[in-house]
Amino acid sequence: MNAQIADEGQFECEAGGNQYSIMLSVGDVPTGLSIYWGANLNTPIMNAANNLTCQSTNSRPPATFKWYKGTTDVTSQALTLNGTVNSNGYGDSYSYLEVTPTSSNSGDVYRCEASVPGRDNALNETMTLSGGAADVAHSLTMMAAAILGSFVLSSYAH
């Protein structure tokens, strides 16, 4: 509990005649997640390819993403990049999904989920296409993550 980056490392113990080894890593969920149209567009350009962008800020390590169109996983169609990572392992990450809004796909819902090791879907955002405009919904799926802040990743072997 309350692990700090300085606490990271390999730990060993012996219990019941067995030796155990565990690697402790400390991580943080993103401090923010946003979904928006690339090129600072408030609304997408109809009948043209647009980049739907998901940006995760200040997580350790930088977040990975999953994209959904409705309930269908479309992650394989996205491009994900990590921004600069600082000396403590914190960084931002970005994911881009090409979407071509048309009048026939009005109502389609796109969801971006940001994950870090030990916290799948730590934050998510949705965007609903509606006749050329888009509505954004914010969701913190792990309220405890926001309250607790840092979390511990561990694995053990004996």
Short mmCIF file of the C-alpha atoms (twelve columns), coordinates in Angstrom:
data_MODEL
# 
_entry.id   MODEL 
# 
loop_
_atom_site.group_PDB 
_atom_site.id 
_atom_site.type_symbol 
_atom_site.label_atom_id 
_atom_site.label_alt_id 
_atom_site.label_comp_id 
_atom_site.label_asym_id 
_atom_site.label_seq_id 
_atom_site.Cartn_x 
_atom_site.Cartn_y 
_atom_site.Cartn_z 
_atom_site.pdbx_PDB_model_num 
ATOM 1   C CA . MET A 1   0.000   0.000   0.000   1 
ATOM 2   C CA . ASN A 2   1.229   3.527   -0.798  1 
ATOM 3   C CA . ALA A 3   4.082   2.112   -2.870  1 
ATOM 4   C CA . GLN A 4   6.468   4.653   -4.345  1 
ATOM 5   C CA . ILE A 5   8.742   4.373   -7.376  1 
ATOM 6   C CA . ALA A 6   11.700  3.966   -4.989  1 
ATOM 7   C CA . ASP A 7   10.047  0.745   -3.706  1 
ATOM 8   C CA . GLU A 8   10.370  -1.012  -7.071  1 
ATOM 9   C CA . GLY A 9   12.586  -4.038  -7.289  1 
ATOM 10  C CA . GLN A 10  13.010  -7.747  -6.710  1 
ATOM 11  C CA . PHE A 11  11.943  -9.091  -3.318  1 
ATOM 12  C CA . GLU A 12  12.528  -12.557 -1.937  1 
ATOM 13  C CA . CYS A 13  11.221  -14.435 1.056   1 
ATOM 14  C CA . GLU A 14  11.164  -17.928 2.476   1 
ATOM 15  C CA . ALA A 15  8.083   -19.538 3.956   1 
ATOM 16  C CA . GLY A 16  7.447   -23.156 4.828   1 
ATOM 17  C CA . GLY A 17  10.788  -24.187 3.376   1 
ATOM 18  C CA . ASN A 18  9.936   -22.641 -0.013  1 
ATOM 19  C CA . GLN A 19  11.647  -19.619 -1.478  1 
ATOM 20  C CA . TYR A 20  9.544   -17.028 -3.249  1 
ATOM 21  C CA . SER A 21  10.588  -14.177 -5.485  1 
ATOM 22  C CA . ILE A 22  8.472   -11.225 -6.536  1 
ATOM 23  C CA . MET A 23  9.126   -8.257  -8.807  1 
ATOM 24  C CA . LEU A 24  7.384   -5.084  -7.655  1 
ATOM 25  C CA . SER A 25  6.553   -2.374  -10.185 1 
ATOM 26  C CA . VAL A 26  4.635   0.802   -9.386  1 
ATOM 27  C CA . GLY A 27  2.311   2.380   -11.920 1 
ATOM 28  C CA . ASP A 28  -0.224  5.177   -12.208 1 
ATOM 29  C CA . VAL A 29  -3.427  5.339   -14.197 1 
ATOM 30  C CA . PRO A 30  -3.745  8.257   -16.646 1 
ATOM 31  C CA . THR A 31  -4.624  11.614  -15.128 1 
ATOM 32  C CA . GLY A 32  -6.794  12.347  -18.146 1 
ATOM 33  C CA . LEU A 33  -8.302  10.915  -21.307 1 
ATOM 34  C CA . SER A 34  -9.872  12.838  -24.144 1 
ATOM 35  C CA . ILE A 35  -11.430 11.936  -27.467 1 
ATOM 36  C CA . TYR A 36  -11.613 14.467  -30.273 1 
ATOM 37  C CA . TRP A 37  -11.395 14.936  -34.006 1 
ATOM 38  C CA . GLY A 38  -7.868  15.515  -35.308 1 
ATOM 39  C CA . ALA A 39  -6.748  18.870  -36.717 1 
ATOM 40  C CA . ASN A 40  -8.648  20.615  -33.885 1 
ATOM 41  C CA . LEU A 41  -11.996 20.073  -35.558 1 
ATOM 42  C CA . ASN A 42  -15.076 20.579  -33.393 1 
ATOM 43  C CA . THR A 43  -17.077 18.509  -35.828 1 
ATOM 44  C CA . PRO A 44  -15.879 16.021  -38.427 1 
ATOM 45  C CA . ILE A 45  -15.904 16.684  -42.148 1 
ATOM 46  C CA . MET A 46  -18.813 14.717  -43.575 1 
ATOM 47  C CA . ASN A 47  -18.126 12.096  -46.262 1 
ATOM 48  C CA . ALA A 48  -14.364 12.378  -45.739 1 
ATOM 49  C CA . ALA A 49  -11.802 10.446  -43.740 1 
ATOM 50  C CA . ASN A 50  -11.259 12.022  -40.311 1 
ATOM 51  C CA . ASN A 51  -8.906  11.001  -37.513 1 
ATOM 52  C CA . LEU A 52  -10.766 10.283  -34.305 1 
ATOM 53  C CA . THR A 53  -8.074  10.836  -31.678 1 
ATOM 54  C CA . CYS A 54  -7.830  9.432   -28.174 1 
ATOM 55  C CA . GLN A 55  -5.228  11.038  -25.903 1 
ATOM 56  C CA . SER A 56  -4.120  9.677   -22.555 1 
ATOM 57  C CA . THR A 57  -2.083  11.940  -20.290 1 
ATOM 58  C CA . ASN A 58  0.500   11.286  -17.601 1 
ATOM 59  C CA . SER A 59  0.359   7.573   -16.861 1 
ATOM 60  C CA . ARG A 60  3.098   5.167   -15.845 1 
ATOM 61  C CA . PRO A 61  3.759   3.482   -18.172 1 
ATOM 62  C CA . PRO A 62  2.077   5.314   -21.068 1 
ATOM 63  C CA . ALA A 63  -1.365  3.804   -21.669 1 
ATOM 64  C CA . THR A 64  -2.354  1.359   -24.364 1 
ATOM 65  C CA . PHE A 65  -5.727  1.621   -26.109 1 
ATOM 66  C CA . LYS A 66  -8.664  -0.426  -27.289 1 
ATOM 67  C CA . TRP A 67  -11.196 1.002   -29.738 1 
ATOM 68  C CA . TYR A 68  -14.791 -0.121  -30.217 1 
ATOM 69  C CA . LYS A 69  -17.432 0.755   -32.787 1 
ATOM 70  C CA . GLY A 70  -20.563 -0.190  -30.892 1 
ATOM 71  C CA . THR A 71  -19.569 -3.530  -29.366 1 
ATOM 72  C CA . THR A 72  -17.130 -4.474  -32.151 1 
ATOM 73  C CA . ASP A 73  -13.417 -4.266  -31.340 1 
ATOM 74  C CA . VAL A 74  -11.776 -2.175  -34.093 1 
ATOM 75  C CA . THR A 75  -8.408  -1.725  -32.354 1 
ATOM 76  C CA . SER A 76  -6.550  -3.341  -35.261 1 
ATOM 77  C CA . GLN A 77  -7.642  -0.411  -37.463 1 
ATOM 78  C CA . ALA A 78  -6.031  2.184   -35.155 1 
ATOM 79  C CA . LEU A 79  -2.535  3.613   -34.927 1 
ATOM 80  C CA . THR A 80  -1.103  4.177   -31.433 1 
ATOM 81  C CA . LEU A 81  1.937   6.284   -30.536 1 
ATOM 82  C CA . ASN A 82  3.666   7.101   -27.264 1 
ATOM 83  C CA . GLY A 83  4.772   10.632  -26.575 1 
ATOM 84  C CA . THR A 84  7.853   11.527  -24.588 1 
ATOM 85  C CA . VAL A 85  8.429   9.411   -21.487 1 
ATOM 86  C CA . ASN A 86  10.163  11.130  -18.564 1 
ATOM 87  C CA . SER A 87  12.906  9.644   -16.389 1 
ATOM 88  C CA . ASN A 88  10.328  8.235   -13.942 1 
ATOM 89  C CA . GLY A 89  8.469   6.376   -16.714 1 
ATOM 90  C CA . TYR A 90  5.471   8.726   -16.994 1 
ATOM 91  C CA . GLY A 91  4.221   9.741   -20.407 1 
ATOM 92  C CA . ASP A 92  1.332   10.486  -22.722 1 
ATOM 93  C CA . SER A 93  0.012   8.290   -25.511 1 
ATOM 94  C CA . TYR A 94  -2.178  8.877   -28.544 1 
ATOM 95  C CA . SER A 95  -4.309  6.638   -30.710 1 
ATOM 96  C CA . TYR A 96  -5.869  7.502   -34.050 1 
ATOM 97  C CA . LEU A 97  -8.840  5.791   -35.679 1 
ATOM 98  C CA . GLU A 98  -9.875  6.792   -39.187 1 
ATOM 99  C CA . VAL A 99  -13.629 7.406   -39.395 1 
ATOM 100 C CA . THR A 100 -15.666 8.594   -42.379 1 
ATOM 101 C CA . PRO A 101 -18.896 10.149  -41.065 1 
ATOM 102 C CA . THR A 102 -21.901 9.940   -43.365 1 
ATOM 103 C CA . SER A 103 -25.604 10.504  -42.874 1 
ATOM 104 C CA . SER A 104 -26.077 6.719   -42.845 1 
ATOM 105 C CA . ASN A 105 -23.747 6.130   -39.888 1 
ATOM 106 C CA . SER A 106 -25.303 8.802   -37.691 1 
ATOM 107 C CA . GLY A 107 -25.765 7.293   -34.248 1 
ATOM 108 C CA . ASP A 108 -22.650 5.110   -34.425 1 
ATOM 109 C CA . VAL A 109 -20.865 5.049   -31.079 1 
ATOM 110 C CA . TYR A 110 -17.063 4.891   -30.851 1 
ATOM 111 C CA . ARG A 111 -15.378 4.108   -27.551 1 
ATOM 112 C CA . CYS A 112 -11.718 4.431   -26.617 1 
ATOM 113 C CA . GLU A 113 -10.410 2.585   -23.549 1 
ATOM 114 C CA . ALA A 114 -7.048  3.426   -21.969 1 
ATOM 115 C CA . SER A 115 -5.265  0.702   -20.006 1 
ATOM 116 C CA . VAL A 116 -2.042  0.337   -18.067 1 
ATOM 117 C CA . PRO A 117 -0.668  -2.943  -16.703 1 
ATOM 118 C CA . GLY A 118 -2.876  -4.036  -13.826 1 
ATOM 119 C CA . ARG A 119 -5.735  -1.683  -14.792 1 
ATOM 120 C CA . ASP A 120 -7.611  -2.646  -17.949 1 
ATOM 121 C CA . ASN A 121 -10.051 0.048   -19.050 1 
ATOM 122 C CA . ALA A 122 -8.794  2.478   -16.398 1 
ATOM 123 C CA . LEU A 123 -10.532 5.322   -18.273 1 
ATOM 124 C CA . ASN A 124 -12.772 5.421   -21.319 1 
ATOM 125 C CA . GLU A 125 -14.414 7.980   -23.552 1 
ATOM 126 C CA . THR A 126 -17.192 7.626   -26.103 1 
ATOM 127 C CA . MET A 127 -18.181 9.693   -29.092 1 
ATOM 128 C CA . THR A 128 -21.528 9.364   -30.859 1 
ATOM 129 C CA . LEU A 129 -21.888 10.513  -34.450 1 
ATOM 130 C CA . SER A 130 -25.055 12.531  -34.952 1 
ATOM 131 C CA . GLY A 131 -25.703 14.114  -38.319 1 
ATOM 132 C CA . GLY A 132 -22.276 15.668  -38.695 1 
ATOM 133 C CA . ALA A 133 -21.815 16.521  -35.065 1 
ATOM 134 C CA . ALA A 134 -20.461 14.345  -32.337 1 
ATOM 135 C CA . ASP A 135 -21.329 14.001  -28.686 1 
ATOM 136 C CA . VAL A 136 -18.613 13.054  -26.211 1 
ATOM 137 C CA . ALA A 137 -19.235 11.153  -22.978 1 
ATOM 138 C CA . HIS A 138 -16.652 10.910  -20.223 1 
ATOM 139 C CA . SER A 139 -16.443 7.877   -17.987 1 
ATOM 140 C CA . LEU A 140 -14.120 6.945   -15.174 1 
ATOM 141 C CA . THR A 141 -14.672 3.216   -14.947 1 
ATOM 142 C CA . MET A 142 -12.474 2.710   -11.948 1 
ATOM 143 C CA . MET A 143 -13.387 5.317   -9.370  1 
ATOM 144 C CA . ALA A 144 -11.076 3.618   -6.894  1 
ATOM 145 C CA . ALA A 145 -8.174  4.268   -9.248  1 
ATOM 146 C CA . ALA A 146 -8.819  7.989   -9.043  1 
ATOM 147 C CA . ILE A 147 -9.077  7.850   -5.288  1 
ATOM 148 C CA . LEU A 148 -6.096  5.589   -4.711  1 
ATOM 149 C CA . GLY A 149 -3.803  7.023   -7.400  1 
ATOM 150 C CA . SER A 150 -0.798  4.718   -7.559  1 
ATOM 151 C CA . PHE A 151 -1.184  0.995   -7.770  1 
ATOM 152 C CA . VAL A 152 1.148   -1.960  -7.539  1 
ATOM 153 C CA . LEU A 153 1.907   -4.508  -10.244 1 
ATOM 154 C CA . SER A 154 3.491   -7.677  -9.087  1 
ATOM 155 C CA . SER A 155 4.296   -11.167 -10.178 1 
ATOM 156 C CA . TYR A 156 5.762   -13.978 -8.182  1 
ATOM 157 C CA . ALA A 157 7.493   -17.275 -8.728  1 
ATOM 158 C CA . HIS A 158 8.698   -19.994 -6.431  1 
# 
